[in-house]
Tab-separated table of C-alpha atoms and ligand atoms in Angstrom:
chain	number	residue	atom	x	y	z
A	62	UNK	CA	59.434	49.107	59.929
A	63	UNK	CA	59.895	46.273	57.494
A	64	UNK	CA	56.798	44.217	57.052
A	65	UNK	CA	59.459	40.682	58.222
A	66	UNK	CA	59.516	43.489	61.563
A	67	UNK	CA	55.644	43.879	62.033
A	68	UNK	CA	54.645	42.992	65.397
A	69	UNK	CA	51.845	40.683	65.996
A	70	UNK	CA	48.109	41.415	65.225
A	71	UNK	CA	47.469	40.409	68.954
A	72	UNK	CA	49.628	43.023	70.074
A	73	UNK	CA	48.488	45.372	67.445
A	74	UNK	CA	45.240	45.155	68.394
A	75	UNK	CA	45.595	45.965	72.010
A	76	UNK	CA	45.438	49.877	72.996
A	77	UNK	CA	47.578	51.170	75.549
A	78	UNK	CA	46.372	52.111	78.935
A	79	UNK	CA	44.023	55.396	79.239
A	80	UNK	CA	44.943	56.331	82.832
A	81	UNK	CA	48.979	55.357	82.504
A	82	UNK	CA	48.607	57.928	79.540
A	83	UNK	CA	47.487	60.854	81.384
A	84	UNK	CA	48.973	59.835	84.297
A	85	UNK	CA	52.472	59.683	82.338
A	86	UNK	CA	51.526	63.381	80.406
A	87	UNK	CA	50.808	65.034	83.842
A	88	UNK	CA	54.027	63.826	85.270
A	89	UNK	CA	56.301	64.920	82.396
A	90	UNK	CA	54.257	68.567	82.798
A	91	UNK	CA	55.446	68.362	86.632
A	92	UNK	CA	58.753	67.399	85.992
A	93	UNK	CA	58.604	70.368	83.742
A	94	UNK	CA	57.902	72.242	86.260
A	95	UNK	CA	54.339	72.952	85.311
A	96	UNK	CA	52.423	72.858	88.606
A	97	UNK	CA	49.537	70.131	87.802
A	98	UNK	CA	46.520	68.855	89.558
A	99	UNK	CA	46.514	65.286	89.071
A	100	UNK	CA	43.299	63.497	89.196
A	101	UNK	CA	44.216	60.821	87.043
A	102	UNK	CA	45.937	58.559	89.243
A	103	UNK	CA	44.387	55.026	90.183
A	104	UNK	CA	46.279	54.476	93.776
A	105	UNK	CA	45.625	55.770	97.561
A	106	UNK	CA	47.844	58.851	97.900
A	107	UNK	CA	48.532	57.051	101.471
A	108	UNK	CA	51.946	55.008	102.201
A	109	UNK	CA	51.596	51.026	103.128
A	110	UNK	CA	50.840	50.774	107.246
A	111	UNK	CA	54.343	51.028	109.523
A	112	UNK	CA	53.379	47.210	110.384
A	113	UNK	CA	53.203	45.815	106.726
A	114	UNK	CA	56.624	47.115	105.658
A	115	UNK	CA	58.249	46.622	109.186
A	116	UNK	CA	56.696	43.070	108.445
A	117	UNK	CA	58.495	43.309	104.691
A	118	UNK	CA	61.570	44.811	105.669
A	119	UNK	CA	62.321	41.687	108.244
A	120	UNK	CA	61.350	38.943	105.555
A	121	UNK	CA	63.976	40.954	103.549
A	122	UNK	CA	66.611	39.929	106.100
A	123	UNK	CA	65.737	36.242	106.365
A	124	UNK	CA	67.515	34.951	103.708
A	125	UNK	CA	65.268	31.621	103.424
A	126	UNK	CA	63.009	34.624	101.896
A	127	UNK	CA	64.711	35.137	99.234
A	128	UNK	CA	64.563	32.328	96.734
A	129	UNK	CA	61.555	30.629	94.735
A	130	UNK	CA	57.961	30.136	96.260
A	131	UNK	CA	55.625	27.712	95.118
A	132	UNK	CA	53.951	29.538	91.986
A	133	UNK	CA	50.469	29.827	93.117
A	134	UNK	CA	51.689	31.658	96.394
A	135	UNK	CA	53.065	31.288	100.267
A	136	UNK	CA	50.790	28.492	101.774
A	137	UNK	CA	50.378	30.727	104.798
A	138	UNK	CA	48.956	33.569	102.164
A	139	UNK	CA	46.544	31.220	100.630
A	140	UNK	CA	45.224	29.981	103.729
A	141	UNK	CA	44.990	34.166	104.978
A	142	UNK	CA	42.761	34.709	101.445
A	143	UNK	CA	40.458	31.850	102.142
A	144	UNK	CA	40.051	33.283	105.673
A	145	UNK	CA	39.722	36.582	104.723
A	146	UNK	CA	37.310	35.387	102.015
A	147	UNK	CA	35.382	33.772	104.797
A	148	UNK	CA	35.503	36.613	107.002
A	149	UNK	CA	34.440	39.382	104.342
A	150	UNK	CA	32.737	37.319	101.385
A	151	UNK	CA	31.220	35.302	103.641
A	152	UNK	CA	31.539	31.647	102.279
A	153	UNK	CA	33.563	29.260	102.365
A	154	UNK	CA	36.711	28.570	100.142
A	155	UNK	CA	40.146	26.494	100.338
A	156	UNK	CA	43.579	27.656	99.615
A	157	UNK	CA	43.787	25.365	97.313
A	158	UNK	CA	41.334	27.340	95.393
A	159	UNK	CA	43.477	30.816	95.535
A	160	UNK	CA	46.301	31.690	93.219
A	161	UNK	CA	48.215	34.476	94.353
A	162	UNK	CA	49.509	36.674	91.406
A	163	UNK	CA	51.242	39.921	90.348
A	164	UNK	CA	48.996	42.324	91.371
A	165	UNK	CA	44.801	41.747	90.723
A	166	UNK	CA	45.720	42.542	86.945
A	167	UNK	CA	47.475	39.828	86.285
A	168	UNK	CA	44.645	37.547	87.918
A	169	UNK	CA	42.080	39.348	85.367
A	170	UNK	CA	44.773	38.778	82.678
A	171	UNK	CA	45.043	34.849	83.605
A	172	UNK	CA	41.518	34.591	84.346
A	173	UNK	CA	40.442	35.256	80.792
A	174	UNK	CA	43.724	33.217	79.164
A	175	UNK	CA	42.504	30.020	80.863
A	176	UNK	CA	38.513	30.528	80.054
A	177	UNK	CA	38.835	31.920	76.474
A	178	UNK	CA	38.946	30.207	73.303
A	179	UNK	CA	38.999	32.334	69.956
A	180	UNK	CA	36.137	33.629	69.078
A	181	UNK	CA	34.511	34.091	72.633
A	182	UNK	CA	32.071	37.143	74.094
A	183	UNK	CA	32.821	38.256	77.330
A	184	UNK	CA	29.981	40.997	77.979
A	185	UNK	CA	31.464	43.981	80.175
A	186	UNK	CA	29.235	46.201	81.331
A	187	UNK	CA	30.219	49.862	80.665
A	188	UNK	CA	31.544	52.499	81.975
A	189	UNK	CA	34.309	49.697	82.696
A	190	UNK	CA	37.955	49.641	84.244
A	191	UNK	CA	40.406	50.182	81.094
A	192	UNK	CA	42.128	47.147	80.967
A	193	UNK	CA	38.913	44.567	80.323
A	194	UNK	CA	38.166	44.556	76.971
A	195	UNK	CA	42.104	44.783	76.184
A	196	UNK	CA	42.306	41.587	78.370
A	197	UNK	CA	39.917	39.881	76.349
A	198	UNK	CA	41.388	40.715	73.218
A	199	UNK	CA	44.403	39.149	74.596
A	200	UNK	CA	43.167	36.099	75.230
A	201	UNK	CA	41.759	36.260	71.558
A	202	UNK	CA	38.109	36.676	72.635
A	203	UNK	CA	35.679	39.272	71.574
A	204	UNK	CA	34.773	42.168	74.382
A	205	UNK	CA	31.262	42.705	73.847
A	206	UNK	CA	29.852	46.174	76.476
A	207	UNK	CA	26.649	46.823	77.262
A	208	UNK	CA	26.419	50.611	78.568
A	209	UNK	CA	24.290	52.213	81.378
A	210	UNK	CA	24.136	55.343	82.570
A	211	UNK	CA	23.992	57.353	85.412
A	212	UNK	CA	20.316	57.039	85.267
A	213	UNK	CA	20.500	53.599	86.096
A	214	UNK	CA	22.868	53.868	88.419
A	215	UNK	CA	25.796	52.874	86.273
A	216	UNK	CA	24.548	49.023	86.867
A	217	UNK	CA	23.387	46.887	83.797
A	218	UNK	CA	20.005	45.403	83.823
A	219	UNK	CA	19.150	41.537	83.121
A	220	UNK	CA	17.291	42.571	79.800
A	221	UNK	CA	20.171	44.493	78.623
A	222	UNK	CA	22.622	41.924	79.187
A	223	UNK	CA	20.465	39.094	77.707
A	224	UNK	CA	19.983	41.430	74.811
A	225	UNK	CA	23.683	40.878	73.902
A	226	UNK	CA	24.453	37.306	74.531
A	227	UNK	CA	25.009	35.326	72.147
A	228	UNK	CA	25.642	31.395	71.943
A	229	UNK	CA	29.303	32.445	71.678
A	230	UNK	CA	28.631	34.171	75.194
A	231	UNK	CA	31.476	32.755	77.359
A	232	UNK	CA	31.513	34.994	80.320
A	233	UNK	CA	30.847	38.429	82.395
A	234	UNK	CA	32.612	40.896	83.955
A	235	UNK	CA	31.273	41.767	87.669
A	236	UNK	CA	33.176	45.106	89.386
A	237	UNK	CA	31.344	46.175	91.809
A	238	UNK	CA	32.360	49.103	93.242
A	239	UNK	CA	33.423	50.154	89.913
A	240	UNK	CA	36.444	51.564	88.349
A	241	UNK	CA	35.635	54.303	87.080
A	242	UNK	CA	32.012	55.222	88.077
A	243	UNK	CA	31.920	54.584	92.061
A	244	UNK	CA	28.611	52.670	91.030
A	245	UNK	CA	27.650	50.096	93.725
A	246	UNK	CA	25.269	47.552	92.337
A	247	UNK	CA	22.455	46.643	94.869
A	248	UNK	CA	22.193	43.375	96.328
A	249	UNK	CA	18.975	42.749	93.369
A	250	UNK	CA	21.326	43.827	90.609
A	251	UNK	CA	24.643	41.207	91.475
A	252	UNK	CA	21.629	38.501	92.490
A	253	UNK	CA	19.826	39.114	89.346
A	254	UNK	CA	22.918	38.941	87.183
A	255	UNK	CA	24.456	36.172	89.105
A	256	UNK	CA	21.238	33.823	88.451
A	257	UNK	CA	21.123	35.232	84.607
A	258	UNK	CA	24.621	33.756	84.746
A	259	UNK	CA	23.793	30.353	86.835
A	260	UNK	CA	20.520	30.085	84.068
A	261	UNK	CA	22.551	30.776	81.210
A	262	UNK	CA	26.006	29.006	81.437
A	263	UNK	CA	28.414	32.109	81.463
A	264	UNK	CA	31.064	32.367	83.774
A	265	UNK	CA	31.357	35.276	86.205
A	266	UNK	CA	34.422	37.165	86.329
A	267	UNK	CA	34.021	39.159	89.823
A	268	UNK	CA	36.913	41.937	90.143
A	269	UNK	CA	36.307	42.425	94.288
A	270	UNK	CA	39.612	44.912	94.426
A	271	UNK	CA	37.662	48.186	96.000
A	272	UNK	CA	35.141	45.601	98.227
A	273	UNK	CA	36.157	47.787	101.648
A	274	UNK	CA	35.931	51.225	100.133
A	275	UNK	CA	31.980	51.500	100.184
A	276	UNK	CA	30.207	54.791	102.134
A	277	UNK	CA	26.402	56.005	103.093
A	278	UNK	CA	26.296	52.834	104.721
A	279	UNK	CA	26.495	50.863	101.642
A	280	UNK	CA	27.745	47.127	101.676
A	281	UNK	CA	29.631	45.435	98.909
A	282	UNK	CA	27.241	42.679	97.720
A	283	UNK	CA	29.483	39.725	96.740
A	284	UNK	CA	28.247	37.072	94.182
A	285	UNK	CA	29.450	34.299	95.557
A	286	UNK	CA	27.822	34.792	98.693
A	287	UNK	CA	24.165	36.337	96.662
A	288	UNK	CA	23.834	33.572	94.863
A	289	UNK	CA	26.002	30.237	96.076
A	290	UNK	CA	25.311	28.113	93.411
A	291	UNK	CA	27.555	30.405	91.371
A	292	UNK	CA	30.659	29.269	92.536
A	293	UNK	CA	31.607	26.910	89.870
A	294	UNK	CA	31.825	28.889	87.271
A	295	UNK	CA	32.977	32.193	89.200
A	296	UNK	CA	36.548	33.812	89.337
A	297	UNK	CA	36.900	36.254	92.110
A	298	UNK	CA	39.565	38.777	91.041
A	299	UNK	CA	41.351	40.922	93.810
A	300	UNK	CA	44.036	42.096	95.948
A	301	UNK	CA	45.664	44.421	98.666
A	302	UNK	CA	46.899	47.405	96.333
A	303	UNK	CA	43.497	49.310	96.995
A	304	UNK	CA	42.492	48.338	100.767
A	305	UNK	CA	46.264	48.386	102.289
A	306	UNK	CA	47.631	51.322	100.081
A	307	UNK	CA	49.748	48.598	98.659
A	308	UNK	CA	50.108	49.212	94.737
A	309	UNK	CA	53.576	49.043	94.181
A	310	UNK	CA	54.269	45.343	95.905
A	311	UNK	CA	52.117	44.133	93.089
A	312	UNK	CA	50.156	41.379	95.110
A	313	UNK	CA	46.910	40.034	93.882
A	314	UNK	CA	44.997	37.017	93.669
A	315	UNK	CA	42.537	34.732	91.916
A	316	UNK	CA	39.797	32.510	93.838
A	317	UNK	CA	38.264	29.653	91.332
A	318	UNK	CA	37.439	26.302	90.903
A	319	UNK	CA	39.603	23.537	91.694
A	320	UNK	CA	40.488	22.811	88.176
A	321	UNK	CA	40.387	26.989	87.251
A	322	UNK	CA	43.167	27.608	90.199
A	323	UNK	CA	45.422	24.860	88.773
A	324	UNK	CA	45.085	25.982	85.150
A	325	UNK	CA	45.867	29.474	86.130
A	326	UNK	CA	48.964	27.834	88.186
A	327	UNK	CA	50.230	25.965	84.897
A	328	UNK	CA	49.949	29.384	83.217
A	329	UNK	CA	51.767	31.474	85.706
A	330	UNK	CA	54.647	28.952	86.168
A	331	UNK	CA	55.631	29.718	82.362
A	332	UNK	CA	55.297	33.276	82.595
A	333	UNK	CA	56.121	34.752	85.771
A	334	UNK	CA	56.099	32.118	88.662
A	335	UNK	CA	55.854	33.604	92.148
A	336	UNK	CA	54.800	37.097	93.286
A	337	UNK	CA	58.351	38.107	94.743
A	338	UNK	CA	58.373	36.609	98.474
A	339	UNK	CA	58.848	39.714	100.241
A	340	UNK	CA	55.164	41.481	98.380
A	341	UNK	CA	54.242	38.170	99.697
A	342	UNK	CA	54.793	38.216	102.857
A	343	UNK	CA	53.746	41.734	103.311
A	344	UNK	CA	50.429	40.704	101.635
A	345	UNK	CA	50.436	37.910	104.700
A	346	UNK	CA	51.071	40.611	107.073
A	347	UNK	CA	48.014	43.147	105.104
A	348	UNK	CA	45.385	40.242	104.608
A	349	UNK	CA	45.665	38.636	107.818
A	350	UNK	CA	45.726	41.815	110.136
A	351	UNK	CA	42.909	44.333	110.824
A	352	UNK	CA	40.545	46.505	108.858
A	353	UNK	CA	41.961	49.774	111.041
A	354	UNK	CA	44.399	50.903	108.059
A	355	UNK	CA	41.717	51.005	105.419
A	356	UNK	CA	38.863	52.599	107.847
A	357	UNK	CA	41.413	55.518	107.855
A	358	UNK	CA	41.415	55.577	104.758
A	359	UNK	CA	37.659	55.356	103.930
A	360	UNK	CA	36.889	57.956	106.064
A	361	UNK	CA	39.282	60.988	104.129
A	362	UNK	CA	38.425	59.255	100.860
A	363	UNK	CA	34.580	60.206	102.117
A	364	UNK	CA	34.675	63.589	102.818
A	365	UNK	CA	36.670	64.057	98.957
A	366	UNK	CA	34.383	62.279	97.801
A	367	UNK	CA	31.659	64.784	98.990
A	368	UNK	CA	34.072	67.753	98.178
A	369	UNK	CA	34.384	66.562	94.649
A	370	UNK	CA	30.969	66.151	93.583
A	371	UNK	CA	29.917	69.559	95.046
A	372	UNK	CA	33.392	70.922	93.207
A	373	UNK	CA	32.355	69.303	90.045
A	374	UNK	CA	28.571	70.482	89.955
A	375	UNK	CA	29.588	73.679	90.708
A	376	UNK	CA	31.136	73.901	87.071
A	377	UNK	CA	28.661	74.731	84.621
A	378	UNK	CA	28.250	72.493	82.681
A	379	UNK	CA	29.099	69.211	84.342
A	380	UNK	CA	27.107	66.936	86.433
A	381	UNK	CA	28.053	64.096	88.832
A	382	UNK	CA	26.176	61.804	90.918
A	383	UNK	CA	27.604	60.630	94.079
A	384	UNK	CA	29.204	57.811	93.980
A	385	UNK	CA	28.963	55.228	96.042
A	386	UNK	CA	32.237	53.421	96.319
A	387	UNK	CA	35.768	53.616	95.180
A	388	UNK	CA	37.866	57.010	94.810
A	389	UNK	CA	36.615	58.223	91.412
A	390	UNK	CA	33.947	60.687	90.766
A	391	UNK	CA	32.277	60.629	86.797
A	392	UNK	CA	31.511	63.547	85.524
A	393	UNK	CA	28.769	63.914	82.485
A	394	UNK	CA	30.494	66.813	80.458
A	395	UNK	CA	29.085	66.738	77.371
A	396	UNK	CA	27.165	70.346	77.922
A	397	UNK	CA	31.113	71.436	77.428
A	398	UNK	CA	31.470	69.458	74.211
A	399	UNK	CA	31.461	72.031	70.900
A	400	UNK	CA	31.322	75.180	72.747
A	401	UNK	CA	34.312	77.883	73.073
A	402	UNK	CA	36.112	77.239	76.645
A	403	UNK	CA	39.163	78.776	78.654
A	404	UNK	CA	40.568	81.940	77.552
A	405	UNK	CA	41.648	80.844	74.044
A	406	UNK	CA	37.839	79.908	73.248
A	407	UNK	CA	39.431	76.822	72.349
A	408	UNK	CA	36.403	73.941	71.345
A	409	UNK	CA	36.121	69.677	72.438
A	410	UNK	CA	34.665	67.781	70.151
A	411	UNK	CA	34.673	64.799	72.697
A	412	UNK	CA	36.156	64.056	76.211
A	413	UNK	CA	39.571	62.991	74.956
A	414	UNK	CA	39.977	66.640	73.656
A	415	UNK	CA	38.086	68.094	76.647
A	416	UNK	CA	41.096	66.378	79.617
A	417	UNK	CA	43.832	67.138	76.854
A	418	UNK	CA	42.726	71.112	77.005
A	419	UNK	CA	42.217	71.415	80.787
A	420	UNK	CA	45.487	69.620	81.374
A	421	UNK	CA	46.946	72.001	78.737
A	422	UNK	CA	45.303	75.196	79.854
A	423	UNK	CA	44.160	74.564	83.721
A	424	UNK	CA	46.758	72.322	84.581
A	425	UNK	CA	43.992	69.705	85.703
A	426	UNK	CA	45.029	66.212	85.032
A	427	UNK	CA	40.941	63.821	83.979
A	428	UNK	CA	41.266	60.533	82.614
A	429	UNK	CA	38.663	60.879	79.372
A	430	UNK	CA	35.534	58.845	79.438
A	431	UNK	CA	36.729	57.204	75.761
A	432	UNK	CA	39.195	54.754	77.665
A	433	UNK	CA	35.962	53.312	79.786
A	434	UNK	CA	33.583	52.965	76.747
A	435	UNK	CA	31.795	55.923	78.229
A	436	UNK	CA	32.338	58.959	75.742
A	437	UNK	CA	31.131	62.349	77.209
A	438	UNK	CA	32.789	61.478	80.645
A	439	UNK	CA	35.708	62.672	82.991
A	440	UNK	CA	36.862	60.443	85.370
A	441	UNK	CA	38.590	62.295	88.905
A	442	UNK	CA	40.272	59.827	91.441
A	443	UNK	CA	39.510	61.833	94.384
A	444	UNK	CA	42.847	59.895	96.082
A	445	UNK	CA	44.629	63.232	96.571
A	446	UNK	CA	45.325	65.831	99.354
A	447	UNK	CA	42.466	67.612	100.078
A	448	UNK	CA	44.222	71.408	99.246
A	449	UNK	CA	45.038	69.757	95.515
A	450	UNK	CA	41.383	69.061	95.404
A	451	UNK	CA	40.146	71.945	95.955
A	452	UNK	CA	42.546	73.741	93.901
A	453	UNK	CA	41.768	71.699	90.741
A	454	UNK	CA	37.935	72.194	90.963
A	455	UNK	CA	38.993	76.197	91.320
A	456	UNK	CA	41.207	75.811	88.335
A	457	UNK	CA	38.080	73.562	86.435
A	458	UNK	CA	35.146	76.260	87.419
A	459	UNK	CA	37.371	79.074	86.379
A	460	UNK	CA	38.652	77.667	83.201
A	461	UNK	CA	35.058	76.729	82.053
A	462	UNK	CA	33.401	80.477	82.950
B	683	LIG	N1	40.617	45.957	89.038
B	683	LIG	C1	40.259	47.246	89.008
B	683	LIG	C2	38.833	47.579	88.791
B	683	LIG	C3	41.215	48.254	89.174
B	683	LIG	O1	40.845	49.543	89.152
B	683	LIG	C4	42.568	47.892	89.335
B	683	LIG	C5	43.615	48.919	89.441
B	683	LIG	O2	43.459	50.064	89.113
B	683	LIG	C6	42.883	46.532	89.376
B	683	LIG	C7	41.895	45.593	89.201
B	683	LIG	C8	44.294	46.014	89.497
B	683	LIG	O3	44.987	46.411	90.555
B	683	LIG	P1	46.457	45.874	90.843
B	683	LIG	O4	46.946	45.168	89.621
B	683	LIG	O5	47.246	47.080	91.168
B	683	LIG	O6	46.306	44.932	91.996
């Protein structure tokens, strides 16, 4: 490439997505013909509820659904969110205070381009979902993580956080349950955190996407609701794609300030103006109906989840704590770092080698810890049928010894 070609240092700077990587090398093995266990996938392995697409599939034949909605989203969506905010949150919010976007990325993505100026921290606690930091750097701020381990419960501490701010500190990154670690942070951590915040002027960026997919009896604590006098400078980032088995209709939303939802507005009606009104009204039909689908779903995803952990600490060599929430188990695997494995006696110097040779050699599709700031990690979604599960932790114990 010519240097007059050379793409732009923001896009340069920007690395692609971990889990669309292995997620794209395990499907080109399958489509091979290669018979892999995929673990790396993000998404319930259920379809969308009969009632949401039967829902869709009539808006599809109204044609007064099928032109331009008002950018921030259906009126009768907005006013389902702040209900449903009400309902599960439980505080108060107006519709004029959601913006419904294209899918909960695209709210984290709009969330940081209206808060950021060049220059500015946002402090994400690690392990951390993929796409933060390269968010951030988007927006031309500076991603500063703060790591904890699974001795501390995968939650940050005040100290630790306080330890990195800086007076360039411009906001935080809440995701609790977590993407990747299944960490849910106790009702001390997110009030702790959320007063740090209130104390010391950062905003809160609170990705809520996997708030119904808690087990053991644990609760998603929401910010908003632990400490109220948050709300001003909070974002609450979230969607259907995880509770409704609703990825593909790419329907998400943002919940902010008065002047925060019409600034993301103003930036969404230059780039991609309304989620397409069919998603929408399908997301009408999701947020606005009952719990039942995602109970379902909670209760397979539980016994995985169980399965998976006792899979993975049967492998010697790995350990896992149970998590707590989500569909992902994380796996410590550095005892498998620098020592001959598989047949081949082949050797990992880190997790990124480790998934590449058990996708190679077992046929076990991992996301790598490296793509959540957490090297020395495996990530399993445990969203798959319960036969593939078990097969891949046969394949993983027997390739290790
Ligand atoms: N936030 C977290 C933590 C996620 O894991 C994901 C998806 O994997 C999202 C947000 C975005 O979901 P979507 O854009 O599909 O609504």
């Amino acid at each position: 490439m010519a240097e007059w070609q050379t793409l732009s240092d923001r896009i340069n700077s920007v690395a692609p997505s971990a889990t669309l990587a292995v997620d794209s090398k395990a499907k080109a093995m399958k489509a091979a013909g290669i018979d892999v266990i995929g673990f790396g996938a993000g998404e319930p392995n259920f379809p969308t509820p009969d009632y949401i697409v039967d829902a869709a599939a009539s808006a599809c034949h109204d044609p007064k659904n099928h032109h331009y909605t008002p950018t921030p989203g259906l009126p009768p969506l907005r006013k389902a969110i702040a209900e449903k905010t009400l309902r599960d949150s439980g505080y108060e919010v107006s519709p004029d205070q959601v913006v419904v976007t294209n899918g909960g990325k695209q709210a984290v993505y709009e969330a940081l381009q209206i808060l950021i100026n060049p220059g500015d921290e946002v402090i994400i606690p690690a392990p951390y979902w993929t796409t933060y930091p390269e968010a951030v750097k988007l927006a031309g701020g500076k991603p500063v993580t703060v790591f904890s381990g699974a001795e501390n419960g995968f939650a940050p501490t005040v100290e630790s956080l306080e330890a990195a701010r800086t007076p360039r500190t411009k906001a935080i990154f809440v995701n609790t349950p977590s993407n990747p670690t299944g960490a849910v942070w106790s009702e001390e951590t997110v009030r702790a955190v959320g007063e740090w915040a209130v104390e010391r002027h950062v905003w809160v960026l609170s990705d809520e996407i996997y708030e119904h997919l808690t087990y053991d009896g644990e609760k998603t604590a929401y910010i908003g609701a632990v400490v109220p006098e948050i709300r001003d400078q909070l974002i609450v980032l979230n969607g259907v794609a995880k509770t409704y088995a609703m990825t593909g209709w790419r329907v998400g939303w943002l919940i902010g300030s008065l002047p925060v939802a019409k600034a993301a507005a103003k930036l969404q009606g230059h780039m991609t103006s309304n989620v397409a009104d069919v998603s929408q009204q399908a997301a009408l039909t999701a947020v606005s109906g009952s719990l039942d689908a995602v109970a379902m779903m909670r209760k397979a995803f539980d016994k995985r989840r169980k399965a998976i952990v006792a899979g993975l600490n049967a492998v010697d060599g790995v350990t896992c704590r149970m998590p707590k929430g989500a569909f992902y188990a994380f796996a410590d695997v550095k005892a498998l770092l620098n020592r001959p494995l598989g047949k081949n006696g082949n050797v990992a110097k880190n997790s990124s080698e480790l998934a590449e040779l058990l996708l190679e050699e077992a046929h076990v599709a991992a996301v790598p810890g490296e793509g959540f700031g957490a090297s020395g990690f495996l990530r399993f979604s445990y969203a798959l049928e319960d036969d593939a599960l078990a097969e891949g932790m046969r394949r993983f114990k027997e390739w290790v010894g």
